[in-house]
Each structure stands twice: as structure tokens, then as C-alpha cells.
XYZ file of C-alpha atoms in Angstrom:
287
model
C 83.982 -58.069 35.878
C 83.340 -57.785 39.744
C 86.091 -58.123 42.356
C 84.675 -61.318 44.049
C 86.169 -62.976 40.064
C 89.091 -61.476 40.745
C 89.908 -62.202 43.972
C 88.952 -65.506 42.947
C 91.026 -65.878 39.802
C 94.665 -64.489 42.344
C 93.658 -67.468 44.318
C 93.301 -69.867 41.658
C 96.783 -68.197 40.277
C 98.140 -68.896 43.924
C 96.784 -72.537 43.777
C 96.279 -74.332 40.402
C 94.333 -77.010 41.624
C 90.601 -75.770 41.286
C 89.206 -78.467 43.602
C 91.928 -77.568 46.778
C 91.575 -73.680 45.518
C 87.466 -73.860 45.998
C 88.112 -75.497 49.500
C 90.493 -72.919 50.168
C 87.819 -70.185 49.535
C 85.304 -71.890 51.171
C 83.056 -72.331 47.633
C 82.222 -75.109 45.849
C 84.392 -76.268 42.831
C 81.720 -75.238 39.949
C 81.071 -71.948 41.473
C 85.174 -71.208 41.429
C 85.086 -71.906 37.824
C 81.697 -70.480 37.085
C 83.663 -67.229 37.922
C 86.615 -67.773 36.209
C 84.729 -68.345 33.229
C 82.553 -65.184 33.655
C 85.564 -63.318 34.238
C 87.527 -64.323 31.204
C 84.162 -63.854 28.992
C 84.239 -60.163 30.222
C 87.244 -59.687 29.364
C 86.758 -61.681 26.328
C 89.798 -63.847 26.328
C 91.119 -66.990 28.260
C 93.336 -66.256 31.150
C 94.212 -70.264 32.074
C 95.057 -72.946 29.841
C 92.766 -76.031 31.135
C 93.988 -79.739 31.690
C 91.799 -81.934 33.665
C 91.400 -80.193 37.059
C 94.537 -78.046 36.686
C 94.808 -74.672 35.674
C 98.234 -72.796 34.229
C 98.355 -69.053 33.455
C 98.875 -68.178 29.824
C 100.008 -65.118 28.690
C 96.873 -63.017 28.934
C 97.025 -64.257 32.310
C 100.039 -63.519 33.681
C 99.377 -60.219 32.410
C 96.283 -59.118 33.771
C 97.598 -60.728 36.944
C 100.787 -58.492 36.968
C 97.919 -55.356 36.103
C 95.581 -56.165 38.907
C 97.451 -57.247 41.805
C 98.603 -53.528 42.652
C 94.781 -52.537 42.500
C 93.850 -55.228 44.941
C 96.447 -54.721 47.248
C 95.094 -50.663 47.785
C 92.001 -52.314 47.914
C 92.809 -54.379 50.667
C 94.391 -51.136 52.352
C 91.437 -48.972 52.046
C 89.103 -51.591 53.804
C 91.210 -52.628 56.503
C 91.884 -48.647 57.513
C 87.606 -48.221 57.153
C 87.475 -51.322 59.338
C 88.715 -49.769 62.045
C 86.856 -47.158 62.352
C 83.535 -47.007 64.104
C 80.139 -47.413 62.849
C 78.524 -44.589 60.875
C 75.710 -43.587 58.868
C 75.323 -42.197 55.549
C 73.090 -41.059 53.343
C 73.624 -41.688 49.531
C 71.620 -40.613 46.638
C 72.788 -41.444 43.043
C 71.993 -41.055 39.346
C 69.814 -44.130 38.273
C 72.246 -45.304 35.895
C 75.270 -45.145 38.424
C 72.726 -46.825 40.888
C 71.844 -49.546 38.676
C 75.371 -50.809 37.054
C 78.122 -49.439 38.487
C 77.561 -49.659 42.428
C 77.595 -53.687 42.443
C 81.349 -53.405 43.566
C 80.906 -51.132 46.345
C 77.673 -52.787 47.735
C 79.641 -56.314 47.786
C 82.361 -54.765 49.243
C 80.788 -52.396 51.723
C 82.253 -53.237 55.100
C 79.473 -53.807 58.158
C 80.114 -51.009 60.111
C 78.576 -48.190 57.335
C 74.619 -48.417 58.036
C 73.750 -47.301 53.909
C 70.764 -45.586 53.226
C 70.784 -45.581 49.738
C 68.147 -44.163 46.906
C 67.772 -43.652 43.079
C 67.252 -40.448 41.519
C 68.321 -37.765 38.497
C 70.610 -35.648 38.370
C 68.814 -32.046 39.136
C 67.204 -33.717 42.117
C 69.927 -35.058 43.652
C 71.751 -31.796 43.538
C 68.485 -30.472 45.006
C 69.012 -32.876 47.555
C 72.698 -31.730 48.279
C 72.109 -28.496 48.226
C 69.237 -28.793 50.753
C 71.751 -31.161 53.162
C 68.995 -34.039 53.288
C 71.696 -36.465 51.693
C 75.674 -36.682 52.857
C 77.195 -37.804 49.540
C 75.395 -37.553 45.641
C 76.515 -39.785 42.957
C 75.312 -37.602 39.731
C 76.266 -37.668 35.648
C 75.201 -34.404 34.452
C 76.456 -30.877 34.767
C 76.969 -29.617 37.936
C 77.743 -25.685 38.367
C 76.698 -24.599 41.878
C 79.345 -22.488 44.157
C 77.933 -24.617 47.233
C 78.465 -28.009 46.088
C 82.344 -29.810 46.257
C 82.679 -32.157 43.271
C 84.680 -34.895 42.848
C 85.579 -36.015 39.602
C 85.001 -39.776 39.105
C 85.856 -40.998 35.182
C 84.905 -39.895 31.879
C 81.815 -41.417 30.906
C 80.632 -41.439 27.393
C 76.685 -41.162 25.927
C 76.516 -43.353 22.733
C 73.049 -43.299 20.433
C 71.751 -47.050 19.846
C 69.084 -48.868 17.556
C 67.825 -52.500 17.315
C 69.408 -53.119 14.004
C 72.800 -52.558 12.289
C 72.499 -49.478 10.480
C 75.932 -50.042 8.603
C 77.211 -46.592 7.729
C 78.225 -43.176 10.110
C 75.488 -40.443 10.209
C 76.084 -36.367 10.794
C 73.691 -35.868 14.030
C 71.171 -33.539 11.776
C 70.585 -36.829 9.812
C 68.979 -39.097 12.435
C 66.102 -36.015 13.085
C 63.422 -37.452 11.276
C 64.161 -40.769 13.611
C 61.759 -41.651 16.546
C 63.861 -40.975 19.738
C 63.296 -42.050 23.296
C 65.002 -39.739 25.828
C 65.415 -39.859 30.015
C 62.873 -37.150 31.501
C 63.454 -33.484 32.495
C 66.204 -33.923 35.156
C 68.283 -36.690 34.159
C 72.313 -35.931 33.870
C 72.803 -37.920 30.596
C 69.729 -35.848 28.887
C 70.782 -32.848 29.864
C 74.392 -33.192 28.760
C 73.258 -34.809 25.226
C 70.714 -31.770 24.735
C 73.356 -29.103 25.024
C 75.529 -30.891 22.760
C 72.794 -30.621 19.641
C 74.038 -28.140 17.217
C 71.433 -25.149 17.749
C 69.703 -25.890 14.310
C 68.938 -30.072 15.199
C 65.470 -30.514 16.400
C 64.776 -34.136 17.502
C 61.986 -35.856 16.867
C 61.141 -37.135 20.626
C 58.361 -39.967 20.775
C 58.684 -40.619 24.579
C 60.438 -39.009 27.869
C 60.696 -41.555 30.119
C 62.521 -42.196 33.369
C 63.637 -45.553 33.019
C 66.611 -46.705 31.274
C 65.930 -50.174 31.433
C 62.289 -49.097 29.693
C 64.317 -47.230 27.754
C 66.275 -50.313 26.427
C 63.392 -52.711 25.842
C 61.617 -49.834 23.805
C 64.521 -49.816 21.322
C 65.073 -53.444 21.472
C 61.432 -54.158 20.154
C 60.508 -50.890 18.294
C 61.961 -48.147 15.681
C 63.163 -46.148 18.330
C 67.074 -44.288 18.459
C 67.937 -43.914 22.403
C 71.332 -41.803 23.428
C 72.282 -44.091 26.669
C 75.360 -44.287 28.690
C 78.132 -47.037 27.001
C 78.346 -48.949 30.580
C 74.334 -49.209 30.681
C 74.071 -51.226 27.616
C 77.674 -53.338 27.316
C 75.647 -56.191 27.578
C 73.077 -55.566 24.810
C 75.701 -54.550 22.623
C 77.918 -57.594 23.151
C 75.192 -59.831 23.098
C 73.811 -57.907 19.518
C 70.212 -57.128 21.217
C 71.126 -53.683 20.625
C 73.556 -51.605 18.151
C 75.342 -48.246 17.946
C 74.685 -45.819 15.369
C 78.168 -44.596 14.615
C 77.872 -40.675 14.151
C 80.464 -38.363 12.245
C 82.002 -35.557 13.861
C 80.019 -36.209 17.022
C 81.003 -37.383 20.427
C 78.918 -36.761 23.621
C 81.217 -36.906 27.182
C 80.737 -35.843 30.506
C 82.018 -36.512 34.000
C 80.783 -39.303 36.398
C 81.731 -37.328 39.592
C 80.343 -37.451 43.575
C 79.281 -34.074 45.283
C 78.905 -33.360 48.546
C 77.958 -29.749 50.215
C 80.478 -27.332 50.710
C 80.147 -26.431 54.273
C 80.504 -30.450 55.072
C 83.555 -30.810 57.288
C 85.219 -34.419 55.314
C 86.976 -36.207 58.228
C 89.152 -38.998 57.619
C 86.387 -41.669 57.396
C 84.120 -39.585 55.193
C 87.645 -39.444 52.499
C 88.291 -42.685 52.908
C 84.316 -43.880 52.195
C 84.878 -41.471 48.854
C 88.513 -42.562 47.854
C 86.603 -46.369 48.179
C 83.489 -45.273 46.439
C 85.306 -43.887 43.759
C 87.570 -46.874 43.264
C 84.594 -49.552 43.059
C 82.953 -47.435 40.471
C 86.532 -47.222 38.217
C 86.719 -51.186 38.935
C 83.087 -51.617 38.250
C 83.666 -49.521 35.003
C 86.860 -50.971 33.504
């Protein structure tokens, strides 16, 4: 779900007609319903009841109209006060996993007048990079404990364990040790947090470290590998049944999505409105 849909699907609301709604936004008539169609598959139910070349809302419809039409609306009042400010720079490092599926909204949305520089990391570098003031804001998913740093907290974010096959029943963590495991390297945010939450006695058995999730994901897909991977990183996969999760007992891994920035940073109003918007793409992005 991206906010281009549903910006798209309040103007089709606004204007049943999907051929005078596409003129309207300037698109052509299969891309307006290519979207609405992507939309409602994400959300995996019909939103419009279809006859001929008009649209009516159903009840799902109305509904997630009446649910998303207050988020829009601060939205729209978040870029319009970070439109008039002047041009700025910033510097942005973020976790690859944050970097690679969850900044889509903000990137879209990103008004012209913030020059991005923008780079992919882990988590321990990143708050290197913080730390040693050569980035302005770090988007990170691990643990974060240093006095110098200011966090804000993003979301909950939860670390799920997946396979390439249905493996039917719930497991106690000790009982998947003998399985092949693929892990993020030394550094990564989602290792780290999964690592610590091991009962002291569970050794893994860890084929490969690597520092790609995507490599990560094909690995599993194709071989008899377990991976522990972030729920938003493989929605897809698991909707589409290319990968599976291994339902554990007594079990759960959390942590924070948050952004950090270093303490002796002076935040003025453009700098907390750039977070406030950062932080609301992600949630969108997310949900």
C-alpha cells in the first residue's frame, strides 16, 4: 500500500467515473485502476463494487475511506508547512532493511526543496556514524544505549524465523538448533536483537553470515536454510507462499524501529517537521 493508491482511490471515491477520475489526475484510465486494484490486493479485499466504467464504495470501502482520510489530511499539513521552508540538506543513513522497504513513501513524497543524501548501512555503523556527526539523522532497528544519541521511537517491529516449506506444527526455539541458519553479519540491528533473545543454553547452528537480506531470502527460498528476518521484509514471500513461518512456542522476538540523531544537534522547526514526516511515511509504509 503506498500513498500515490490512496490518494488515488479518495479521488476515485470523489468521482466514480474512472475514465473522468484518470483525466482528473492527469493518468491514464488503466493506470487509475491498475492502482486501485493493487491497493485492494494489499489490503486483500475489494473496496468498489464494479459496473462497466463506474465504481460505488462498498462497505470495506467506505470504511477504510472514513480511516484514512484523517491521515491524509495531516499529511497534506505536514508538506505544505515543509514547503515553505527553504532548501536544505541532509544527510541520512539507515538500516538496510528500513532502506529497502519501508522508505518508498517518504522518497515519493519527499518535497524538492530537501537535497537527500541518502546511504545503506547496519545498525552499529550507523550509530558509529551518529556518534561521529558525519550523518544528521540515522534510521536504525537494533538496540541503541548511548547517553549521546536522542532516539526517537518509530513502531514496534517484529523478527519472525522463516523456511521454504510448511513445517505444520509450533517448535520451542532449542528445537530448531540442529537446523542450518542464515543470519545478517556482525552489526546488523535485527541480529543483534534476535541473539540476545536466545535462551543462554541455545547454540545455533549458523551456515552463513551474510549482509544481504534479499541474499538472505533467495538462500531460504532454494535451500534447507531457517532465516530470522523482519515480518515487513518478507510480506510478499509469505503472501505469495515462496516462503513460510516457523511458528515457535513461547517465543516472540520485538524491538523498536526508531530514528537517532546526536544529542548536541540543535532540532529547529524544519529538522522536527522532516522527522514527524519521516516517521509518518514509515508507519504508512508499514501498515
Amino acid at each position: 500500500m503506498t500513498l500515490k493508491q490512496i490518494r488515488y482511490f479518495q479521488a476515485l471515491c470523489h468521482n466514480l467515473n474512472l475514465r473522468s477520475c484518470a483525466k482528473e489526475l492527469n493518468i491514464t484510465q488503466s493506470a487509475l485502476s491498475l492502482a486501485i486494484s493493487e491497493l485492494e490486493k494489499s489490503l486483500n479485499t475489494l473496496l468498489f463494487d464494479r459496473n462497466a466504467k463506474f465504481f460505488s464504495l462498498n462497505e470495506k470501502g467506505r470504511l477504510f475511506l472514513k480511516q484514512v482520510e484523517p491521515l491524509m489530511l495531516e499529511l497534506e499539513r505536514i508538506e505544505k508547512s515543509m514547503q515553505n521552508d527553504q532548501s536544505y540538506e541532509l544527510n541520512l543513513k539507515v538500516s538496510q532493511n528500513v532502506g529497502t522497504y519501508l522508505l518508498g513513501s517518504f522518497l515519493d513524497q519527499k518535497t524538492e526543496n530537501i537535497k537527500l543524501i541518502l546511504s545503506l548501512d547496519n545498525t552499529k555503523n550507523i550509530i558509529k556514524a551518529v556518534l561521529d556527526k558525519e550523518v544528521d539523522i540515522g534510521l536504525i532497528e537494533g538496540i541503541c544505549k548511548d547517553k549521546d544519541i536522542k532516539k526517537i521511537k518509530i513502531c514496534d517491529d517484529e523478527l519472525i524465523v522463516v523456511s521454504n516449506k510448511d513445517l505444520k506444527k509450533a517448535f520451542f526455539i532449542d528445537e530448531l538448533s540442529s537446523f542450518k541458519w542464515l543470519t545478517r553479519e556482525h552489526g546488523s540491528g535485527a541480529k543483534e536483537v534476535f541473539m540476545s533473545a536466545l535462551p543462554k543454553d541455545v547454540r545455533l547452528n549458523i551456515a552463513y553470515e551474510l549482509n544481504s537480506t534479499a541474499m538472505i531470502k533467495e538462500l531460504v527460498k532454494h535451500g534447507d536454510f531457517l532465516a530470522v528476518l523482519p515480518q515487513f521484509s518478507v510480506k510478499e514471500e509469505l503472501e505469495n507462499k515462496k516462503l513460510f513461518q516457523v511458528r515457535l512456542k513461547n517465543f516472540k522476538i520485538s524491538r523498536e524501529l526508531c530514528l537517532i540523531y546526536h544529542k548536541s544537534k540543535k532540532p529547529n522547526e524544519k529538522f522536527s517537521k522532516l522527522c514527524e514526516f519521516l516517521k509518518f511515511c514509515i508507519q504508512k509504509d508499514l501498515a
